[in-house]
């Protein structure tokens, strides 16, 4: 786990997107009802505040023996970096130069055998193991509740190779610590794609994506990561677990599927065999304006249920559409939209206070033309005004930028967090209203009179359901953690009460695990606990979601 990520997203050298954008700052001040933004630069890690490593000489020696003589790293920066992901509480700690529960050591296995030996050493000498991939969990996936036994992070950055590739089967087998972006680049050289493009693309790993059951931005076309999953190899406290060799099988339940979303509870994924597709011949992303979010959602449902074959469809609600448009202008130093844009919108009779839908197709040129024609016709019938490819291209250019912006806002006294869920179409409007209202209420009560900014987009859609993704921006209170807890609780309770899932693609971690109990029900949880007991009788595997057991 790179210590450079202690302060910020990917690298501290990334430029601040707000640095030369005074109009954008002004817009935020006005929208949040503040008099000014407060500079709150991050503090360097205060090593004196970290508790000492509790690893015994015997445990350290056992770890070194497992790792071909390499002892675990025990310096403060490594121990803090491995324990902090990208959740809001993690961000607060990182920015304050603190880490309340660092791991006791960081071990870097570079093969399945070494990771298995590390887990065996944990069983034998009494420490726990937490697997760390890209440390991009936004739900406290690395926030392990402290207990008497020391905690060792297994940093999988040394397991970053492609194991095998078959053009004939269209499969790739790769080690679990490979970054999704590296895997994609290497597949691209072979004319193939995995099709997994989370916003954390540059940093998330293949194993972490499977463990958290993630979904990329083109999952409407390629499926979520576990839809591409064929076979897994795991190192567990009971030894190697190799899942079924053929995914397309009726030989009983597919037990490999139990690992999807297991977040390290059932062992460490060391290798995964994935289905890959030819790189698209043709990509098309375009924008439409709808009179309302509700109207756009109807159009999205029709598109998902008609099976047009789009690979991406996202709709910003009216608040997000207006906010992003104004913010983009303000960053470009403009007080209002350029006149050419205004004239075009007037000529097209674009609705006032609209909702922006961006849809894309990715695949063969032959089928793509038909798909795009079908999308265009369908959106027109639902009242959509076509804007052409510019909004789609602009989205493509900026789709990995939001994490950098979050850093900028956090450095100006603001809090930013996202809350995602999924529900059947029949209940989606109700979930949208309930969660949005809960967030606004909690922010209003905890943010010194600021209304905050609460916006939402629909980000993934299926024939039966869709994912709603809320973003909240608010001034940070004195006790920022208590403030966030109140806001997070309000959103989660609203989701559970509305019968929507506590997470569509971020996973459980420490932040969501308490709510999953109600969603999963007693029988399913008993099964999961029995499974974990069988595979890990001494509860050696540790993860943020451990409280589920
Ligand atoms: C800015 C930003 C944008 C994001 N956008 C998306 C998005 O678009 N889509 C999406 O799905 N997610 C997104 N995420 C969330 C996050 O990137 C995903 O959950 C990702 O799958 C985590 O992968 P990782 O390698 O970083 O795992 P980590 O954060 O290191 O670990 C996550 C959990 O999985 C466990 N784990 C990790 N590797 C393994 C392994 N090999 N075996 C067993 N357990 C393991 C860990 O112990 C932990 O509990 C985003 C996060 C950020 C910060």
XYZ file of C-alpha atoms and ligand atoms in Angstrom:
602
model
C 0.000 0.000 0.000
C 1.675 3.140 -1.177
C 2.361 5.695 1.508
C 1.919 8.436 -1.105
C -1.805 7.801 -0.823
C -1.844 8.843 2.811
C -2.781 12.349 1.703
C -5.210 12.403 -1.114
C -6.413 10.396 -4.040
C -3.666 8.473 -5.894
C -0.909 11.029 -5.463
C -0.457 14.254 -3.499
C 0.873 15.826 -6.706
C -2.459 15.716 -8.502
C -3.490 19.274 -9.361
C -6.268 20.859 -7.302
C -9.226 21.216 -9.716
C -10.471 24.274 -7.793
C -7.097 26.026 -7.509
C -7.722 28.616 -10.212
C -11.514 28.685 -10.183
C -12.740 31.530 -7.929
C -16.162 31.554 -9.593
C -16.649 27.893 -8.759
C -15.757 28.595 -5.126
C -18.247 31.490 -5.087
C -20.939 29.261 -6.513
C -20.358 26.716 -3.745
C -20.467 29.419 -1.074
C -23.826 30.641 -2.385
C -25.344 27.195 -2.860
C -24.359 26.199 0.681
C -25.514 29.468 2.241
C -22.056 30.216 3.665
C -20.075 33.426 3.914
C -16.819 31.786 2.768
C -14.976 28.493 2.454
C -12.434 27.667 5.138
C -9.001 26.409 4.063
C -8.486 23.088 5.844
C -5.290 21.562 4.445
C -4.466 18.033 5.551
C -2.092 17.506 8.465
C 0.912 15.202 8.145
C 0.630 11.916 9.990
C 1.385 12.400 13.685
C 3.290 9.191 14.337
C 3.287 9.765 18.106
C -0.477 9.208 18.234
C -0.245 5.699 16.790
C -0.376 2.824 19.283
C 2.709 0.597 19.132
C 2.671 -2.567 17.033
C 1.574 -5.546 19.124
C 3.247 -8.233 17.010
C 5.396 -10.517 19.157
C 8.922 -11.532 18.031
C 7.530 -15.032 17.490
C 4.767 -13.734 15.201
C 7.141 -11.488 13.265
C 9.493 -14.423 12.754
C 6.593 -16.601 11.547
C 5.607 -13.889 9.054
C 9.190 -13.549 7.807
C 9.362 -17.327 7.379
C 6.138 -17.244 5.324
C 7.484 -14.446 3.102
C 10.868 -15.899 2.156
C 12.660 -14.017 4.930
C 10.942 -10.628 4.554
C 9.660 -9.337 7.913
C 6.415 -7.323 8.081
C 6.701 -3.524 7.726
C 6.046 -1.911 11.089
C 6.675 1.756 10.386
C 3.878 4.186 11.227
C 3.146 5.316 7.651
C 2.723 1.762 6.344
C 0.613 0.699 9.326
C -1.695 3.705 8.939
C -1.935 3.521 5.130
C -3.038 -0.111 5.244
C -5.819 0.631 7.742
C -7.342 3.628 5.969
C -9.421 3.293 2.833
C -11.449 6.008 1.167
C -14.566 6.093 3.357
C -15.556 9.442 4.859
C -14.378 8.517 8.393
C -11.099 7.279 6.876
C -10.752 10.575 5.024
C -11.310 12.539 8.219
C -8.635 10.575 10.022
C -6.171 10.834 7.158
C -6.682 14.567 6.858
C -6.216 15.015 10.597
C -2.922 13.087 10.504
C -4.408 10.363 12.702
C -5.162 6.689 12.507
C -6.982 5.344 15.557
C -6.650 1.647 14.689
C -3.561 1.048 12.558
C -2.670 -2.504 11.639
C 0.178 -4.018 13.635
C 2.220 -4.886 10.566
C 2.070 -5.021 6.784
C 3.077 -8.176 4.953
C 3.584 -8.244 1.184
C 3.233 -11.785 -0.171
C 4.089 -12.169 -3.835
C 2.507 -15.535 -4.588
C -0.466 -17.667 -3.632
C 1.888 -19.929 -1.673
C 3.264 -17.009 0.380
C -0.219 -15.696 1.180
C -1.324 -19.197 2.186
C 1.784 -19.496 4.392
C 0.987 -16.113 5.975
C -2.556 -17.233 6.817
C -1.209 -20.534 8.162
C 1.203 -18.553 10.355
C -1.715 -16.482 11.609
C -3.606 -19.636 12.609
C -0.502 -21.064 14.277
C 0.721 -17.995 16.162
C -2.486 -16.090 16.901
C -2.691 -12.947 14.775
C -5.425 -11.931 12.323
C -5.072 -11.183 8.602
C -6.839 -8.440 6.671
C -6.492 -8.482 2.877
C -5.759 -5.090 1.324
C -6.189 -4.531 -2.404
C -6.226 -0.968 -3.703
C -7.568 0.397 -0.365
C -10.336 2.232 -2.249
C -13.208 0.896 -0.146
C -15.630 3.723 0.551
C -17.564 1.801 3.212
C -14.927 1.037 5.839
C -13.828 -2.237 4.230
C -10.484 -1.885 6.050
C -11.954 -0.644 9.352
C -11.513 -3.716 11.486
C -12.831 -3.628 15.051
C -9.923 -3.890 17.478
C -9.478 -7.018 19.536
C -6.780 -8.632 21.625
C -4.982 -10.355 18.713
C -2.659 -8.279 16.499
C -3.864 -7.470 12.992
C -1.617 -7.907 9.954
C -2.461 -6.408 6.555
C -1.751 -8.668 3.594
C -0.935 -6.095 0.906
C -1.604 -7.766 -2.442
C 0.356 -5.328 -4.603
C 2.954 -8.087 -5.168
C 0.322 -10.286 -6.834
C -0.088 -8.231 -9.992
C 0.570 -10.587 -12.892
C -1.533 -12.103 -15.631
C -1.366 -15.887 -15.166
C -2.816 -17.004 -18.493
C -4.839 -15.713 -21.408
C -6.920 -17.615 -23.935
C -8.065 -15.853 -27.072
C -9.968 -18.986 -28.032
C -11.993 -19.091 -24.786
C -11.915 -15.316 -24.368
C -10.700 -15.629 -20.790
C -7.937 -14.176 -18.683
C -6.611 -15.540 -15.390
C -4.869 -12.914 -13.280
C -3.483 -12.552 -9.787
C -5.895 -10.768 -7.473
C -3.684 -7.779 -6.658
C -3.512 -6.555 -10.240
C -4.949 -3.058 -10.632
C -8.050 -3.022 -12.787
C -6.437 -0.326 -14.956
C -3.257 -2.405 -15.462
C -5.288 -5.447 -16.384
C -7.340 -3.392 -18.823
C -4.220 -1.906 -20.453
C -2.666 -5.336 -20.841
C -5.878 -6.801 -22.264
C -6.120 -3.839 -24.595
C -2.748 -4.852 -26.111
C -4.427 -8.143 -27.021
C -7.477 -6.388 -28.471
C -9.655 -7.363 -25.489
C -11.420 -5.686 -22.562
C -12.709 -6.802 -19.170
C -15.315 -4.025 -19.359
C -14.974 -3.093 -15.653
C -14.616 0.682 -15.322
C -15.343 1.787 -11.749
C -14.612 5.417 -10.991
C -11.758 4.064 -8.861
C -10.382 2.384 -12.020
C -6.756 3.510 -11.523
C -6.454 2.181 -7.978
C -8.927 -0.676 -7.354
C -7.685 -4.245 -7.776
C -9.302 -7.216 -9.463
C -9.561 -9.135 -6.171
C -10.967 -6.141 -4.307
C -13.545 -5.599 -7.028
C -14.734 -9.212 -6.772
C -14.604 -9.142 -2.972
C -16.805 -6.023 -2.925
C -18.989 -7.205 -5.848
C -18.399 -3.946 -7.691
C -20.017 -2.560 -10.810
C -18.271 -0.337 -13.324
C -19.671 2.538 -15.288
C -20.435 0.324 -18.296
C -21.991 -2.517 -16.343
C -25.311 -2.177 -18.192
C -23.464 -3.708 -21.125
C -20.675 -5.804 -19.600
C -22.373 -6.783 -16.354
C -20.961 -6.244 -12.863
C -17.556 -7.733 -12.096
C -18.997 -11.001 -10.814
C -21.021 -11.461 -14.014
C -17.606 -11.775 -15.715
C -16.263 -14.156 -13.064
C -15.558 -17.764 -14.020
C -13.259 -19.262 -11.408
C -11.417 -18.269 -8.238
C -8.439 -19.454 -6.263
C -8.367 -18.537 -2.585
C -5.974 -18.944 0.304
C -8.016 -19.674 3.433
C -7.392 -20.758 7.051
C -8.467 -24.247 5.885
C -6.062 -24.287 2.939
C -6.504 -23.679 -0.767
C -10.042 -23.251 -2.153
C -10.314 -23.609 -5.907
C -13.864 -22.982 -7.096
C -15.628 -24.972 -9.832
C -13.738 -25.181 -13.159
C -16.801 -24.560 -15.347
C -19.123 -21.696 -14.582
C -21.846 -22.956 -16.917
C -22.754 -25.989 -14.910
C -25.796 -27.515 -13.240
C -23.690 -29.654 -10.913
C -25.356 -28.269 -7.806
C -25.262 -24.643 -6.639
C -22.390 -22.492 -7.915
C -20.359 -22.217 -4.729
C -17.780 -19.910 -6.334
C -20.530 -17.310 -6.299
C -20.370 -17.263 -2.487
C -17.083 -15.387 -2.738
C -18.610 -12.491 -4.696
C -19.132 -9.744 -2.143
C -17.560 -11.764 0.705
C -15.024 -8.954 1.416
C -12.383 -11.300 2.781
C -14.703 -13.077 5.240
C -14.156 -16.442 3.522
C -10.475 -16.126 2.662
C -8.152 -14.213 0.379
C -8.760 -14.339 -3.362
C -5.363 -14.902 -4.975
C -6.335 -15.538 -8.600
C -9.418 -15.007 -10.716
C -10.360 -16.266 -14.158
C -12.535 -13.746 -15.940
C -14.485 -13.604 -19.195
C -13.198 -10.917 -21.545
C -14.680 -9.366 -24.696
C -13.182 -7.950 -27.854
C -12.464 -4.237 -27.536
C -15.437 -2.328 -28.921
C -15.256 -1.398 -32.570
C -17.516 1.513 -31.893
C -18.377 3.658 -28.883
C -21.178 6.153 -28.790
C -22.120 8.310 -25.780
C -24.725 11.038 -26.155
C -26.934 13.286 -24.029
C -30.652 14.014 -23.838
C -32.581 16.525 -21.735
C -35.856 15.410 -20.166
C -38.530 17.611 -18.601
C -38.039 15.868 -15.234
C -36.092 13.121 -13.455
C -39.340 11.130 -13.283
C -39.822 11.318 -17.069
C -36.192 10.334 -17.682
C -36.529 7.364 -15.320
C -39.546 6.151 -17.306
C -37.437 6.349 -20.462
C -34.582 4.471 -18.772
C -36.949 1.717 -17.641
C -38.286 1.368 -21.174
C -34.711 1.168 -22.524
C -33.689 -1.464 -19.962
C -36.822 -3.532 -20.536
C -36.687 -3.329 -24.346
C -33.213 -4.844 -24.310
C -31.746 -2.269 -26.672
C -28.271 -3.289 -25.598
C -26.867 0.015 -24.337
C -23.739 -0.293 -22.191
C -24.267 2.772 -20.016
C -27.164 4.936 -18.978
C -27.099 7.573 -16.275
C -29.566 10.274 -15.396
C -28.841 13.264 -13.196
C -31.842 14.550 -11.283
C -32.806 18.196 -11.723
C -30.553 19.345 -8.869
C -27.481 17.479 -10.134
C -28.099 18.578 -13.723
C -28.250 22.246 -12.695
C -25.348 21.947 -10.257
C -22.979 20.214 -12.669
C -23.822 22.584 -15.505
C -23.267 25.684 -13.365
C -20.154 24.213 -11.796
C -18.636 23.400 -15.191
C -19.299 26.948 -16.371
C -17.934 28.471 -13.199
C -14.743 26.431 -13.481
C -14.367 27.773 -17.005
C -14.786 31.300 -15.613
C -18.292 31.805 -17.051
C -21.224 33.308 -15.157
C -23.838 31.843 -17.496
C -23.910 29.339 -20.358
C -22.176 30.491 -23.556
C -24.627 32.239 -25.912
C -24.248 29.559 -28.612
C -25.349 26.903 -26.127
C -28.335 29.014 -25.059
C -29.441 29.519 -28.667
C -29.142 25.808 -29.466
C -31.186 24.870 -26.390
C -33.835 27.457 -27.239
C -34.075 26.192 -30.837
C -34.415 22.623 -29.619
C -37.083 23.768 -27.144
C -35.162 22.164 -24.310
C -37.159 21.970 -21.074
C -36.532 24.403 -18.234
C -35.070 22.825 -15.073
C -34.269 19.618 -16.964
C -32.826 16.239 -16.097
C -29.780 15.166 -18.131
C -29.600 11.593 -19.394
C -26.391 10.236 -20.881
C -26.567 6.908 -22.638
C -23.914 5.003 -24.485
C -23.413 2.030 -26.666
C -20.185 0.093 -26.903
C -19.683 -2.870 -29.206
C -19.929 -3.794 -32.831
C -20.492 -1.036 -35.377
C -23.090 -3.157 -37.174
C -25.404 -3.659 -34.162
C -24.511 -0.301 -32.665
C -26.188 1.759 -35.332
C -29.463 -0.113 -34.734
C -29.139 0.235 -30.962
C -28.516 3.965 -31.137
C -31.415 4.449 -33.572
C -33.681 2.532 -31.175
C -32.488 4.593 -28.186
C -33.064 7.851 -30.051
C -36.616 6.874 -31.033
C -37.473 5.666 -27.561
C -36.148 8.775 -25.797
C -37.956 11.059 -28.248
C -41.244 9.292 -27.481
C -40.608 9.905 -23.750
C -40.068 13.630 -24.255
C -36.251 13.627 -24.458
C -34.497 16.390 -26.386
C -31.355 15.084 -28.090
C -28.167 17.048 -27.391
C -25.842 14.952 -29.530
C -22.497 13.499 -28.536
C -20.919 16.500 -26.771
C -22.338 15.800 -23.288
C -21.327 12.146 -23.676
C -17.794 13.055 -24.708
C -17.504 15.525 -21.853
C -18.671 12.823 -19.406
C -16.087 10.384 -20.805
C -13.306 12.948 -20.376
C -14.174 13.778 -16.781
C -15.470 10.430 -15.511
C -12.451 9.705 -13.285
C -12.163 13.285 -12.041
C -14.688 13.332 -9.197
C -12.295 11.824 -6.619
C -9.866 14.710 -7.162
C -12.687 17.188 -6.728
C -13.682 15.534 -3.467
C -10.157 16.186 -2.151
C -10.460 19.854 -3.141
C -13.775 20.266 -1.361
C -12.488 18.514 1.749
C -9.550 20.959 1.753
C -12.034 23.867 1.909
C -13.911 22.919 5.061
C -16.586 20.929 3.266
C -17.741 17.351 3.669
C -18.634 15.184 0.669
C -20.011 11.688 0.695
C -21.973 9.418 -1.593
C -24.804 7.014 -0.755
C -25.912 4.376 -3.232
C -28.743 1.879 -3.308
C -30.904 -0.121 -5.733
C -34.605 -0.899 -5.811
C -37.214 -2.272 -8.193
C -38.563 0.294 -10.665
C -41.980 0.195 -8.975
C -40.428 1.530 -5.757
C -37.655 3.687 -7.167
C -39.453 7.037 -7.063
C -40.403 6.417 -3.420
C -36.808 5.513 -2.526
C -35.546 8.632 -4.300
C -37.889 10.870 -2.323
C -37.344 9.140 1.028
C -33.531 8.992 0.918
C -33.197 12.510 -0.493
C -35.490 13.902 2.221
C -33.636 11.999 4.961
C -30.295 13.348 3.766
C -31.558 16.930 3.525
C -33.101 16.731 6.992
C -29.969 15.282 8.601
C -27.729 17.844 6.903
C -30.066 20.672 7.911
C -29.923 19.531 11.547
C -26.165 19.057 11.694
C -24.606 21.702 9.472
C -25.131 25.002 11.258
C -28.118 26.105 9.184
C -26.664 25.276 5.759
C -29.095 23.337 3.567
C -26.179 21.467 1.999
C -26.432 20.199 -1.534
C -28.156 16.847 -2.051
C -28.223 15.513 -5.565
C -28.808 12.156 -7.158
C -28.266 10.208 -10.334
C -29.483 6.899 -11.612
C -26.308 5.040 -12.520
C -27.057 1.433 -13.473
C -30.285 -0.031 -14.788
C -31.755 -3.493 -15.252
C -35.070 -4.772 -16.563
C -36.410 -5.059 -12.984
C -34.548 -2.401 -11.012
C -32.051 0.448 -11.000
C -29.360 1.983 -8.819
C -29.716 5.468 -7.316
C -26.530 7.276 -6.312
C -26.800 10.286 -4.013
C -24.056 12.858 -3.458
C -24.174 15.201 -0.474
C -21.978 18.274 0.040
C -22.154 20.119 3.349
C -20.023 22.342 5.589
C -18.046 20.214 8.035
C -19.132 20.629 11.642
C -16.731 20.881 14.616
C -17.347 17.225 15.431
C -17.210 16.106 11.804
C -17.412 12.411 12.628
C -20.593 12.780 14.703
C -22.087 14.934 11.967
C -21.319 12.303 9.321
C -22.673 9.509 11.532
C -26.010 11.337 11.807
C -26.161 11.914 8.035
C -25.108 8.363 7.183
C -27.565 6.850 9.672
C -30.419 8.887 8.212
C -29.641 7.729 4.656
C -29.191 4.069 5.631
C -32.335 3.961 7.767
C -34.325 5.502 4.911
C -33.002 2.841 2.506
C -33.793 -0.020 4.855
C -37.268 1.368 5.608
C -37.990 1.777 1.886
C -36.924 -1.818 1.221
C -34.028 -0.898 -1.050
C -30.587 -2.467 -0.672
C -27.983 -0.924 1.601
C -25.487 -1.062 -1.287
C -25.668 -1.654 -5.018
C -21.897 -1.735 -5.646
C -19.829 -0.298 -2.778
C -20.245 -3.314 -0.521
C -20.708 -3.618 3.234
C -17.560 -2.757 5.160
C -17.917 -1.561 8.733
C -20.305 1.215 7.669
C -23.029 -0.929 6.090
C -22.666 -4.282 7.867
C -25.051 -3.344 10.725
C -27.832 -2.563 8.219
C -27.279 -5.694 6.127
C -28.535 -7.838 8.985
C -32.104 -6.646 8.342
C -31.763 -6.975 4.583
C -30.372 -10.501 4.587
C -32.599 -12.071 7.205
C -31.848 -14.718 9.845
C -31.695 -17.850 7.670
C -29.194 -16.389 5.199
C -27.030 -15.006 7.978
C -26.987 -18.350 9.816
C -25.757 -19.972 6.611
C -23.043 -17.373 6.098
C -21.876 -17.742 9.701
C -21.781 -21.537 9.409
C -19.728 -21.235 6.243
C -17.277 -18.813 7.829
C -16.980 -21.038 10.936
C -16.216 -24.047 8.741
C -13.572 -22.342 6.642
C -12.110 -20.134 9.375
C -12.800 -21.741 12.777
C -10.383 -19.436 14.632
C -11.763 -16.262 12.981
C -8.380 -15.348 11.559
C -9.699 -13.467 8.510
C -10.528 -9.893 9.479
C -12.369 -7.272 7.456
C -14.576 -4.250 8.002
C -17.672 -6.397 7.482
C -16.649 -8.895 10.220
C -19.501 -7.748 12.479
C -21.880 -9.508 10.062
C -20.652 -12.768 11.559
C -13.449 7.614 -5.871
C -14.009 6.246 -5.811
C -14.867 5.822 -6.797
C -15.409 4.542 -6.748
N -16.208 4.122 -7.763
C -16.683 2.851 -7.769
C -17.457 2.362 -8.858
O -17.707 3.072 -9.839
N -17.892 1.088 -8.799
C -17.604 0.272 -7.755
O -18.004 -0.883 -7.770
N -16.894 0.716 -6.699
C -16.413 1.967 -6.686
N -15.663 2.422 -5.624
C -15.445 1.561 -4.455
C -14.173 0.694 -4.514
O -13.280 1.165 -5.486
C -14.564 -0.726 -4.802
O -15.263 -1.260 -3.706
C -13.396 -1.648 -5.154
O -13.948 -2.836 -5.656
C -12.496 -1.965 -4.009
O -11.321 -2.585 -4.543
P -9.930 -2.458 -3.785
O -8.950 -3.277 -4.535
O -9.575 -1.057 -3.564
O -10.292 -3.178 -2.410
P -9.943 -2.711 -0.934
O -10.539 -1.379 -0.681
O -8.515 -2.876 -0.678
O -10.750 -3.813 -0.121
C -12.152 -3.837 -0.093
C -12.617 -5.028 0.746
O -12.345 -6.257 0.063
C -11.397 -7.048 0.786
N -10.451 -7.548 -0.211
C -9.653 -6.818 -1.023
N -8.949 -7.636 -1.821
C -9.314 -8.899 -1.507
C -8.932 -10.190 -1.975
N -8.024 -10.354 -2.928
N -9.511 -11.271 -1.405
C -10.427 -11.147 -0.438
N -10.814 -9.948 0.050
C -10.274 -8.841 -0.488
C -10.760 -6.119 1.803
O -10.345 -6.814 2.959
C -11.898 -5.134 2.077
O -12.792 -5.693 3.006
C -15.103 3.692 -5.658
C -14.215 4.140 -4.672
C -13.671 5.391 -4.751
C -12.712 5.842 -3.701
